[in-house]
mmCIF file of C-alpha atoms in Angstrom:
data_model
loop_
_atom_site.group_PDB
_atom_site.id
_atom_site.type_symbol
_atom_site.label_atom_id
_atom_site.label_comp_id
_atom_site.label_asym_id
_atom_site.label_seq_id
_atom_site.Cartn_x
_atom_site.Cartn_y
_atom_site.Cartn_z
ATOM 1 C CA MET A 211 89.762 53.719 79.320
ATOM 2 C CA LEU A 212 91.690 56.204 77.084
ATOM 3 C CA GLY A 213 95.508 56.316 77.464
ATOM 4 C CA PRO A 214 97.780 59.504 77.378
ATOM 5 C CA ALA A 215 97.620 61.397 74.089
ATOM 6 C CA PRO A 216 100.720 60.951 71.924
ATOM 7 C CA VAL A 217 103.361 63.593 72.680
ATOM 8 C CA LEU A 218 104.175 65.819 69.682
ATOM 9 C CA GLN A 219 107.837 66.251 69.125
ATOM 10 C CA ILE A 220 108.667 69.315 67.024
ATOM 11 C CA PRO A 221 112.065 70.910 67.151
ATOM 12 C CA VAL A 222 111.727 74.718 67.859
ATOM 13 C CA ALA A 223 114.653 77.089 68.153
ATOM 14 C CA CYS A 224 114.717 80.517 69.750
ATOM 15 C CA VAL A 225 116.853 83.475 68.676
ATOM 16 C CA GLN A 226 117.463 86.007 71.633
ATOM 17 C CA GLY A 227 119.114 89.347 71.629
ATOM 18 C CA GLU A 228 118.433 92.812 72.360
ATOM 19 C CA ASN A 229 119.304 96.084 70.521
ATOM 20 C CA LEU A 230 120.736 93.982 67.657
ATOM 21 C CA ARG A 231 120.791 95.088 64.101
ATOM 22 C CA TYR A 232 118.627 93.203 61.513
ATOM 23 C CA ARG A 233 121.545 91.649 59.804
ATOM 24 C CA GLU A 234 122.674 90.175 63.285
ATOM 25 C CA TYR A 235 119.122 88.938 63.895
ATOM 26 C CA LEU A 236 119.077 87.301 60.384
ATOM 27 C CA GLU A 237 122.615 85.852 60.825
ATOM 28 C CA LEU A 238 121.294 84.220 64.293
ATOM 29 C CA THR A 239 118.252 82.911 62.543
ATOM 30 C CA ARG A 240 120.245 81.354 59.669
ATOM 31 C CA GLN A 241 122.391 79.722 62.349
ATOM 32 C CA ALA A 242 119.165 78.446 64.073
ATOM 33 C CA VAL A 243 117.773 77.040 60.905
ATOM 34 C CA ASN A 244 120.923 75.134 60.136
ATOM 35 C CA ASP A 245 121.211 73.627 63.471
ATOM 36 C CA SER A 246 121.507 69.908 63.459
ATOM 37 C CA THR A 247 118.176 69.390 65.233
ATOM 38 C CA HIS A 248 116.469 70.889 62.102
ATOM 39 C CA PRO A 249 113.952 73.130 63.832
ATOM 40 C CA LYS A 250 110.592 73.562 62.088
ATOM 41 C CA LEU A 251 109.798 76.795 63.931
ATOM 42 C CA ILE A 252 111.985 79.654 64.892
ATOM 43 C CA VAL A 253 111.079 82.407 67.560
ATOM 44 C CA LEU A 254 112.619 85.903 67.488
ATOM 45 C CA PRO A 255 112.099 88.366 70.448
ATOM 46 C CA GLU A 256 109.319 90.736 71.096
ATOM 47 C CA HIS A 257 110.041 94.244 69.541
ATOM 48 C CA THR A 258 112.408 92.810 66.970
ATOM 49 C CA ILE A 259 110.890 94.946 64.303
ATOM 50 C CA GLN A 260 110.230 98.552 65.802
ATOM 51 C CA GLU A 261 109.212 100.394 62.823
ATOM 52 C CA VAL A 262 105.648 99.388 61.700
ATOM 53 C CA GLY A 263 106.359 96.289 59.727
ATOM 54 C CA ARG A 264 104.325 93.727 57.733
ATOM 55 C CA GLU A 265 105.007 91.833 54.331
ATOM 56 C CA LYS A 266 107.022 94.793 52.655
ATOM 57 C CA HIS A 267 109.222 95.473 55.646
ATOM 58 C CA THR A 268 112.779 94.533 54.573
ATOM 59 C CA PHE A 269 113.535 92.405 57.440
ATOM 60 C CA VAL A 270 110.149 90.535 57.204
ATOM 61 C CA VAL A 271 111.151 89.924 53.545
ATOM 62 C CA SER A 272 114.609 88.518 54.415
ATOM 63 C CA LEU A 273 112.847 86.267 57.085
ATOM 64 C CA ALA A 274 110.212 85.131 54.363
ATOM 65 C CA LYS A 275 112.972 84.154 51.956
ATOM 66 C CA LEU A 276 114.869 82.215 54.849
ATOM 67 C CA ALA A 277 111.677 80.522 55.681
ATOM 68 C CA ARG A 278 111.001 79.443 51.980
ATOM 69 C CA GLU A 279 114.668 78.344 51.487
ATOM 70 C CA ARG A 280 114.587 76.188 54.684
ATOM 71 C CA GLY A 281 111.054 75.192 54.742
ATOM 72 C CA VAL A 282 110.322 76.477 58.319
ATOM 73 C CA PHE A 283 107.944 78.896 60.130
ATOM 74 C CA ILE A 284 109.404 81.988 61.706
ATOM 75 C CA CYS A 285 107.561 83.962 64.495
ATOM 76 C CA VAL A 286 108.845 87.446 65.047
ATOM 77 C CA GLY A 287 107.865 90.043 67.446
ATOM 78 C CA ALA A 288 106.806 93.398 65.519
ATOM 79 C CA HIS A 289 105.128 96.466 65.610
ATOM 80 C CA VAL A 290 102.144 97.230 63.241
ATOM 81 C CA ARG A 291 100.078 100.036 62.489
ATOM 82 C CA ALA A 292 97.296 100.389 65.077
ATOM 83 C CA PRO A 293 93.672 101.102 64.016
ATOM 84 C CA ALA A 294 92.606 104.788 63.921
ATOM 85 C CA GLY A 295 91.746 106.362 67.294
ATOM 86 C CA ALA A 296 93.827 103.723 69.287
ATOM 87 C CA GLU A 297 95.666 104.815 72.265
ATOM 88 C CA CYS A 298 99.055 103.844 71.170
ATOM 89 C CA ASP A 299 100.076 104.324 67.352
ATOM 90 C CA TYR A 300 101.199 100.555 67.042
ATOM 91 C CA ASP A 301 100.244 96.987 68.034
ATOM 92 C CA ASN A 302 102.735 94.811 69.460
ATOM 93 C CA VAL A 303 102.455 91.451 67.668
ATOM 94 C CA GLY A 304 103.769 88.198 66.893
ATOM 95 C CA LEU A 305 104.024 87.571 63.240
ATOM 96 C CA LEU A 306 104.031 84.038 61.981
ATOM 97 C CA ILE A 307 105.658 83.800 58.580
ATOM 98 C CA GLY A 308 105.346 80.566 56.587
ATOM 99 C CA PRO A 309 107.600 78.858 54.133
ATOM 100 C CA ASP A 310 105.307 80.139 51.238
ATOM 101 C CA GLU A 311 106.813 83.631 52.088
ATOM 102 C CA THR A 312 103.359 84.916 53.542
ATOM 103 C CA ILE A 313 102.262 85.855 56.915
ATOM 104 C CA VAL A 314 100.439 82.975 58.121
ATOM 105 C CA GLY A 315 99.254 84.763 61.488
ATOM 106 C CA GLU A 316 99.349 87.641 63.497
ATOM 107 C CA GLN A 317 98.621 87.802 67.171
ATOM 108 C CA ALA A 318 98.682 91.106 69.222
ATOM 109 C CA LYS A 319 99.847 91.246 72.787
ATOM 110 C CA ALA A 320 96.649 90.728 75.102
ATOM 111 C CA VAL A 321 97.871 92.805 77.831
ATOM 112 C CA PRO A 322 100.403 95.555 77.256
ATOM 113 C CA VAL A 323 102.614 96.321 80.154
ATOM 114 C CA PRO A 324 101.050 99.085 82.098
ATOM 115 C CA PHE A 325 102.404 102.612 82.288
ATOM 116 C CA PHE A 326 104.605 101.892 79.049
ATOM 117 C CA GLN A 327 103.995 102.388 75.441
ATOM 118 C CA ASP A 328 103.707 98.720 74.532
ATOM 119 C CA GLY A 329 100.910 98.474 72.059
ATOM 120 C CA ASN A 330 97.157 98.282 72.333
ATOM 121 C CA PRO A 331 95.259 95.299 73.862
ATOM 122 C CA ALA A 332 94.585 92.473 71.491
ATOM 123 C CA ARG A 333 90.930 92.594 70.170
ATOM 124 C CA SER A 334 90.916 88.733 69.984
ATOM 125 C CA GLN A 335 92.940 85.829 70.171
ATOM 126 C CA SER A 336 93.461 83.184 67.243
ATOM 127 C CA THR A 337 95.447 80.031 66.473
ATOM 128 C CA PHE A 338 97.163 79.041 63.237
ATOM 129 C CA ASP A 339 97.484 75.689 61.330
ATOM 130 C CA THR A 340 100.846 74.556 60.467
ATOM 131 C CA PRO A 341 101.874 71.061 59.046
ATOM 132 C CA TYR A 342 103.275 70.355 62.596
ATOM 133 C CA ALA A 343 100.584 71.651 65.023
ATOM 134 C CA ARG A 344 98.067 74.394 65.554
ATOM 135 C CA VAL A 345 100.113 77.067 67.107
ATOM 136 C CA GLY A 346 99.083 79.861 69.552
ATOM 137 C CA ILE A 347 101.086 83.028 70.179
ATOM 138 C CA TYR A 348 101.252 85.124 73.069
ATOM 139 C CA ILE A 349 103.626 87.993 73.747
ATOM 140 C CA CYS A 350 106.032 88.303 76.813
ATOM 141 C CA TYR A 351 104.047 89.746 79.546
ATOM 142 C CA ASP A 352 100.840 87.884 78.558
ATOM 143 C CA ALA A 353 102.643 84.671 80.108
ATOM 144 C CA THR A 354 101.916 85.954 83.537
ATOM 145 C CA PHE A 355 98.210 85.733 83.021
ATOM 146 C CA THR A 356 96.771 82.046 82.881
ATOM 147 C CA ASP A 357 93.621 82.880 81.036
ATOM 148 C CA ILE A 358 95.553 83.899 77.814
ATOM 149 C CA PRO A 359 97.255 80.424 77.202
ATOM 150 C CA ARG A 360 94.060 78.756 78.402
ATOM 151 C CA ARG A 361 91.998 80.653 75.634
ATOM 152 C CA LEU A 362 94.611 79.711 72.966
ATOM 153 C CA VAL A 363 94.316 76.013 74.109
ATOM 154 C CA ALA A 364 90.628 76.322 73.997
ATOM 155 C CA LEU A 365 90.971 77.717 70.312
ATOM 156 C CA GLY A 366 92.856 74.410 69.540
ATOM 157 C CA ALA A 367 96.638 75.498 70.126
ATOM 158 C CA GLU A 368 98.814 72.319 70.340
ATOM 159 C CA LEU A 369 102.090 74.359 70.388
ATOM 160 C CA MET A 370 102.811 77.904 72.149
ATOM 161 C CA LEU A 371 105.146 80.373 70.664
ATOM 162 C CA ALA A 372 106.199 83.351 72.822
ATOM 163 C CA PRO A 373 108.256 86.003 71.630
ATOM 164 C CA LEU A 374 109.941 87.671 74.548
ATOM 165 C CA MET A 375 111.819 90.676 75.504
ATOM 166 C CA ASP A 376 114.914 89.999 77.219
ATOM 167 C CA PRO A 377 115.675 93.084 79.249
ATOM 168 C CA GLU A 378 119.334 93.998 79.689
#
């Protein structure tokens, strides 16, 4: 008979704020990576980057440099350009930035909040390899649906990251 699976212990830190400037988010992220627990993954809120952002966005570049300097992965909520013809002009995603300064993964919110401009529904779900665990990302409201994290686990996720908006 098999015993229980070993428990992964991966230090993770969350940066939470609302309506902060990028320099404030960057300072909080810097504090998080320098914490005595030595987090390997940092999660910032949903909608942190509200302009359309990917690799060349100034804040993504700053986070990527910090990820490289500290050898961490950073997950940040961002808006990215939606495909032509989509109902909303952006997708609400979690970007996973690796210590090699690249975007390792991008996961759109599966279920945008109804009656709001909250991005477009994800066309698929994916998981992403890190040296610590296979990571699944779901965005805020997605946590109210059991099928979304279950699907990520079925895709091999061992660790879930969830950028959340913290309404004032």
